[in-house]
Structures are given as C-alpha cells and as structure tokens.
Amino acid sequence: MFDITVSQFDLVYNAFSFTIAVMGAATLFFILSRSQVAPAYRTALAVTALVTGIALYHYVRIFASWEGAYAVTNGTITATGAKFNDAYRYVDWLLTVPLLLVELILVMRLSPTESSRKAVKLGVLAAVMVGLGYPGEIATDSSTRWLWWSMSMIPFLIIVYDLAVGLKASIASQPESARGLIRSARTLTIASWCFYPLVFVLPMLGVTGGNATVAVQVGYTIADIVSKAGFGVLIYLIAARKSDLEKYVPA
Amino acid sequence: MFDITVSQFDLVYNAFSFTIAVMGAATLFFILSRSQVAPAYRTALAVTALVTGIALYHYVRIFASWEGAYAVTNGTITATGAKFNDAYRYVDWLLTVPLLLVELILVMRLSPTESSRKAVKLGVLAAVMVGLGYPGEIATDSSTRWLWWSMSMIPFLIIVYDLAVGLKASIASQPESARGLIRSARTLTIASWCFYPLVFVLPMLGVTGGNATVAVQVGYTIADIVSKAGFGVLIYLIAARKSDLEKYVPA
C-alpha cells in the first residue's frame, strides 16, 4: 500500500463509515416507503432498496479492508501488509449499475415489451462497461489503464446516449407534472456516472501515491452516494408523484 | 488519549451502551408504529426511524472505538494508543440533524411547496452548522475552538429563529388539539439543540483533560437521546393525535 498520512487515513475511514450509514438508512427508507406508492411502482422501489442494500454490504467490507490495511498507534500510521481490496467496488457495480437502470425504466412504467427490451439492452451494456474497467483499475501503468478505460467508455457512451436521446420520447409520454422529476433523474444519472471515469483517470493525470489512493476512494464514495441513494430518493419522489396523479390512496 | 480513571471509563462505556439500547428500541418502535397512524404521517415516522437507526449504527461504532482506546486490567486503566474517533458524532449529525428538521416539517403536513422550501432551507443550514463545528471540535486550543464555534452559531441561530418565529403561523394552522404537542416538539428541539453548543464550550471553560473528555461524551450522549429518541416519541404522538382527529381507523 502507498504511504498515507493519519489524516488521509481518517478521511477515507470516515467517508466509508458515513456511506455505511447512508446506504443503511436509504435501504430502510425505500423498504418502508413501498406501501406509500401505488402497487405499479413498488417493484421500482424494491429494486432501489436492493441497490443500496448491496452497496451497504460492500461498504461494510471495504471499511473492514481499509481498517486492516493500516495500523494507527499513538498517532503514527504503518501499512500492515494486508491488501486493501479494491475489487469490492467492481463486484458491487456489476450488480448495482444494471439494477439502477432497471429502476429508472420501471418507474417510467413503459409498455412491458419496451421495458424489457430497454432493461436487457442497458443492463448488458452496463455489465460490459464495468467488466472492461476492472483490468484497468488494478493496472499500475498508465498505458494499460488508458487502454481499458477507452474500451469501457464505448458501452458507457452508448448508455449515456440512450439515456439522453433514447428516453426523450418515453419522457414525453409521462404525466406532465412528473416529467421534470424524471428529467432530473436522467440528468442525475448522467452527471453522477460521468464522475466515475473522471475519478478513474486521476492517477493517470499526475495524482500519484497516497494522494491518488485517497482521491480515488473519496471520489468513488461521493459518486456512489449520489448515484445510488440520491438517485433512489428521486425514484421515490417520481413514484409518489405518479401515484398521486393516478389518485392512489394508501390504505 | 487523556488519562482517565477506571470509573470515568466505565461511566462513558455504560452511557454509550445505554444509548445503543435506547436507539435500537426507538427505531423498532417507530417502524412498528407506522401502521398505527394515517398514511399521510407515515413518511414522518419513517424518517424518525432513520434518525434513530443512523444513531444506533454510530453508537455501536463509538462504543467499539472507546473500548479500543483503553484497556482495563485488574482495575488498572491504560491507553492502548488506538485513537478514540470523535468524528463519528459529526458524521452522524451531518445526516441526522437535517432529517430531524424534515420530521418536524412532515408531521405538520404543510403544503407540498412550503414543505420542500422549508426542508431544503433548514436542511442546508443544519448541514452547514455541523460542518463548521467539526474543525473546532478536533482543535485543541481554545481560540480555534471559539472561532469555529462562533461560525457554527450563525446557522444555528438562524434555524432556532426560524423554528421559534417562522413556524408560528404554520402552528396556528394546525388542529387545535395538536397545537400543544407541536409547540412542545418545537420547544424540545430548541432546548435540546442548545445543549450541544454548551457541551462544546466545556473544554474552553476550564474543564480539562480526562474530565473534559468525560463531560463532553456524556453531555453529547444525553443531548442525542433527548433530541432523537425523545423528539421522535413526540413526533409519533403528534401523528397519532392528528390521525385521530382525521377519524383515521387503523385497519
């Protein structure tokens, strides 16, 4: 592991712990809120709870891995020799990124054919995108990182294009007062997703050693909070607004 | 870590354990009570459960951190060299303080526009307040502590003013028999919140070393119990009273 200072260790440590609290609270909220929305939107909220629940599990593991990689005694930090396992993030994304796209499709309540067509297409692309990023993440030389990054950007750009343009017609078919929220969800997806490839390239842009480790860990953590818990709250608001428009009254 | 006696260690240790029990029980109660109130108030109770649930998580961590910082053997206490992580409190407040304000706003059931306007305003102010307090909390010299304390008091006073004065009109619009309870919730918020800046200044008022550590930890713990679990019970009572007035009959 790279040398880091005690305050860098603490920053990552507290960021991971914060995320455990956020993901746990978000999961509980989405589970409890299912009964507040019309039955048609409950699967969307269930999937939202799965995403933050899976992230909760992985952040508990990442936190423990980080804690095990360093020892802080009397204000001095030493690397223990245990490896900090970055693979947890990719395993997490392999599951959660396709599910995030499914959330968005489900809450739009398109026709069953269109929903499953879009879910399969975007889900497969998302899995390919994450799979292509991993060999780059564990590489230490910049040229290998750039190679896999570029390959991973191909499915990434197809997804972003599909969200930006392909969903336009579907958004126009949504009830007017829900359109703004759905547009926000789409924009939040695109914006928070762009954060990941940017964090990925930090070590290739001269941020090195301990600084790179800290920047990448905190960067991915912020992106995860926005794109999973923040996005989930938007999905809930869309589901609640549409339930309301459909005159749904919770029992 | 400062030198403390075995009984000071035990006092903090038992206070943390007590709080774990309180927050766990409170979370379970708020989840179970959701079905007892009208659907309009269930989100307020869900948020109340999130607050105590998040606090439960953080007290489990704080407890473990305290246990790791000292070793008590044969009645003798020694510092282990592991750091007691005070950041958990601030990470907790960053999440729970905005949510506490959201609880109060949700249970009042104002118009959607007024609710989201107030929630965003008070939520952002609360996060700024907590963020400004942290650099002071980890500072060891009094002048730095006073500086951040003063800065943090600005958003604090704006929130308290808004609760005390700004909610007056909204309270007048509540059903008469619920007004007293809502006024109590508001008073409890203001009173329990004032406790935090007071605890913060103890080390600057001559309480030093181990005594300061113990006073601050026990003080914040009492404030957390009152402002999270105690306040939550009031929110539940308000929701139950209003459900009753609206002739809601639990199924």
PDB file of N, CA and C in Angstrom, chain B residues 18-53:
ATOM      1  N   PHE B  18     -26.001   2.166  27.002  1.00  0.00           N
ATOM      2  CA  PHE B  18     -27.385   2.579  27.272  1.00  0.00           C
ATOM      3  C   PHE B  18     -27.996   3.203  26.017  1.00  0.00           C
ATOM      4  N   THR B  19     -27.217   4.044  25.343  1.00  0.00           N
ATOM      5  CA  THR B  19     -27.733   4.741  24.164  1.00  0.00           C
ATOM      6  C   THR B  19     -27.982   3.778  23.004  1.00  0.00           C
ATOM      7  N   ILE B  20     -27.128   2.754  22.867  1.00  0.00           N
ATOM      8  CA  ILE B  20     -27.368   1.728  21.839  1.00  0.00           C
ATOM      9  C   ILE B  20     -28.731   1.082  22.068  1.00  0.00           C
ATOM     10  N   ALA B  21     -29.022   0.746  23.346  1.00  0.00           N
ATOM     11  CA  ALA B  21     -30.307   0.124  23.675  1.00  0.00           C
ATOM     12  C   ALA B  21     -31.466   1.074  23.371  1.00  0.00           C
ATOM     13  N   VAL B  22     -31.311   2.355  23.745  1.00  0.00           N
ATOM     14  CA  VAL B  22     -32.376   3.344  23.512  1.00  0.00           C
ATOM     15  C   VAL B  22     -32.631   3.525  22.018  1.00  0.00           C
ATOM     16  N   MET B  23     -31.566   3.717  21.229  1.00  0.00           N
ATOM     17  CA  MET B  23     -31.737   3.982  19.796  1.00  0.00           C
ATOM     18  C   MET B  23     -32.319   2.759  19.077  1.00  0.00           C
ATOM     19  N   GLY B  24     -31.873   1.563  19.460  1.00  0.00           N
ATOM     20  CA  GLY B  24     -32.399   0.333  18.845  1.00  0.00           C
ATOM     21  C   GLY B  24     -33.879   0.185  19.136  1.00  0.00           C
ATOM     22  N   ALA B  25     -34.262   0.378  20.407  1.00  0.00           N
ATOM     23  CA  ALA B  25     -35.662   0.237  20.800  1.00  0.00           C
ATOM     24  C   ALA B  25     -36.508   1.301  20.103  1.00  0.00           C
ATOM     25  N   ALA B  26     -35.999   2.532  20.044  1.00  0.00           N
ATOM     26  CA  ALA B  26     -36.744   3.626  19.419  1.00  0.00           C
ATOM     27  C   ALA B  26     -36.976   3.325  17.935  1.00  0.00           C
ATOM     28  N   THR B  27     -35.950   2.841  17.246  1.00  0.00           N
ATOM     29  CA  THR B  27     -36.071   2.544  15.820  1.00  0.00           C
ATOM     30  C   THR B  27     -37.158   1.506  15.583  1.00  0.00           C
ATOM     31  N   LEU B  28     -37.124   0.441  16.387  1.00  0.00           N
ATOM     32  CA  LEU B  28     -38.129  -0.618  16.256  1.00  0.00           C
ATOM     33  C   LEU B  28     -39.528  -0.053  16.507  1.00  0.00           C
ATOM     34  N   PHE B  29     -39.651   0.785  17.539  1.00  0.00           N
ATOM     35  CA  PHE B  29     -40.962   1.364  17.870  1.00  0.00           C
ATOM     36  C   PHE B  29     -41.509   2.209  16.714  1.00  0.00           C
ATOM     37  N   PHE B  30     -40.665   3.042  16.130  1.00  0.00           N
ATOM     38  CA  PHE B  30     -41.152   3.920  15.052  1.00  0.00           C
ATOM     39  C   PHE B  30     -41.529   3.107  13.808  1.00  0.00           C
ATOM     40  N   ILE B  31     -40.781   2.039  13.526  1.00  0.00           N
ATOM     41  CA  ILE B  31     -41.128   1.196  12.375  1.00  0.00           C
ATOM     42  C   ILE B  31     -42.478   0.519  12.626  1.00  0.00           C
ATOM     43  N   LEU B  32     -42.636  -0.032  13.833  1.00  0.00           N
ATOM     44  CA  LEU B  32     -43.877  -0.745  14.149  1.00  0.00           C
ATOM     45  C   LEU B  32     -45.076   0.196  14.212  1.00  0.00           C
ATOM     46  N   SER B  33     -44.845   1.458  14.607  1.00  0.00           N
ATOM     47  CA  SER B  33     -45.964   2.385  14.801  1.00  0.00           C
ATOM     48  C   SER B  33     -46.461   3.013  13.513  1.00  0.00           C
ATOM     49  N   ARG B  34     -45.732   2.821  12.425  1.00  0.00           N
ATOM     50  CA  ARG B  34     -46.153   3.431  11.165  1.00  0.00           C
ATOM     51  C   ARG B  34     -47.578   3.058  10.794  1.00  0.00           C
ATOM     52  N   SER B  35     -47.927   1.772  10.993  1.00  0.00           N
ATOM     53  CA  SER B  35     -49.264   1.323  10.575  1.00  0.00           C
ATOM     54  C   SER B  35     -50.367   1.836  11.500  1.00  0.00           C
ATOM     55  N   GLN B  36     -49.995   2.442  12.632  1.00  0.00           N
ATOM     56  CA  GLN B  36     -50.997   2.951  13.580  1.00  0.00           C
ATOM     57  C   GLN B  36     -51.451   4.367  13.247  1.00  0.00           C
ATOM     58  N   VAL B  37     -50.726   5.025  12.346  1.00  0.00           N
ATOM     59  CA  VAL B  37     -51.097   6.407  12.020  1.00  0.00           C
ATOM     60  C   VAL B  37     -51.594   6.479  10.580  1.00  0.00           C
ATOM     61  N   ALA B  38     -52.279   7.574  10.250  1.00  0.00           N
ATOM     62  CA  ALA B  38     -52.805   7.750   8.902  1.00  0.00           C
ATOM     63  C   ALA B  38     -51.646   7.800   7.900  1.00  0.00           C
ATOM     64  N   PRO B  39     -51.899   7.301   6.643  1.00  0.00           N
ATOM     65  CA  PRO B  39     -50.819   7.246   5.642  1.00  0.00           C
ATOM     66  C   PRO B  39     -50.057   8.555   5.479  1.00  0.00           C
ATOM     67  N   ALA B  40     -50.741   9.693   5.644  1.00  0.00           N
ATOM     68  CA  ALA B  40     -50.081  10.984   5.448  1.00  0.00           C
ATOM     69  C   ALA B  40     -48.919  11.211   6.415  1.00  0.00           C
ATOM     70  N   TYR B  41     -48.927  10.509   7.564  1.00  0.00           N
ATOM     71  CA  TYR B  41     -47.882  10.747   8.572  1.00  0.00           C
ATOM     72  C   TYR B  41     -46.822   9.658   8.596  1.00  0.00           C
ATOM     73  N   ARG B  42     -46.965   8.658   7.699  1.00  0.00           N
ATOM     74  CA  ARG B  42     -46.042   7.515   7.772  1.00  0.00           C
ATOM     75  C   ARG B  42     -44.641   7.866   7.321  1.00  0.00           C
ATOM     76  N   THR B  43     -44.531   8.817   6.389  1.00  0.00           N
ATOM     77  CA  THR B  43     -43.178   9.205   5.974  1.00  0.00           C
ATOM     78  C   THR B  43     -42.464   9.908   7.135  1.00  0.00           C
ATOM     79  N   ALA B  44     -43.217  10.707   7.906  1.00  0.00           N
ATOM     80  CA  ALA B  44     -42.615  11.364   9.080  1.00  0.00           C
ATOM     81  C   ALA B  44     -42.061  10.303  10.033  1.00  0.00           C
ATOM     82  N   LEU B  45     -42.839   9.230  10.269  1.00  0.00           N
ATOM     83  CA  LEU B  45     -42.358   8.185  11.181  1.00  0.00           C
ATOM     84  C   LEU B  45     -41.212   7.386  10.565  1.00  0.00           C
ATOM     85  N   ALA B  46     -41.235   7.214   9.238  1.00  0.00           N
ATOM     86  CA  ALA B  46     -40.123   6.514   8.584  1.00  0.00           C
ATOM     87  C   ALA B  46     -38.829   7.311   8.785  1.00  0.00           C
ATOM     88  N   VAL B  47     -38.913   8.636   8.603  1.00  0.00           N
ATOM     89  CA  VAL B  47     -37.722   9.478   8.772  1.00  0.00           C
ATOM     90  C   VAL B  47     -37.248   9.441  10.234  1.00  0.00           C
ATOM     91  N   THR B  48     -38.223   9.422  11.165  1.00  0.00           N
ATOM     92  CA  THR B  48     -37.882   9.320  12.591  1.00  0.00           C
ATOM     93  C   THR B  48     -37.098   8.028  12.853  1.00  0.00           C
ATOM     94  N   ALA B  49     -37.537   6.932  12.230  1.00  0.00           N
ATOM     95  CA  ALA B  49     -36.833   5.647  12.388  1.00  0.00           C
ATOM     96  C   ALA B  49     -35.434   5.711  11.769  1.00  0.00           C
ATOM     97  N   LEU B  50     -35.294   6.425  10.649  1.00  0.00           N
ATOM     98  CA  LEU B  50     -33.970   6.569  10.038  1.00  0.00           C
ATOM     99  C   LEU B  50     -33.011   7.274  10.988  1.00  0.00           C
ATOM    100  N   VAL B  51     -33.509   8.342  11.633  1.00  0.00           N
ATOM    101  CA  VAL B  51     -32.651   9.123  12.526  1.00  0.00           C
ATOM    102  C   VAL B  51     -32.120   8.260  13.667  1.00  0.00           C
ATOM    103  N   THR B  52     -33.024   7.532  14.347  1.00  0.00           N
ATOM    104  CA  THR B  52     -32.551   6.715  15.475  1.00  0.00           C
ATOM    105  C   THR B  52     -31.755   5.510  14.962  1.00  0.00           C
ATOM    106  N   GLY B  53     -32.094   5.018  13.763  1.00  0.00           N
ATOM    107  CA  GLY B  53     -31.340   3.901  13.179  1.00  0.00           C
ATOM    108  C   GLY B  53     -29.904   4.308  12.853  1.00  0.00           C
TER     109      GLY B  53
END
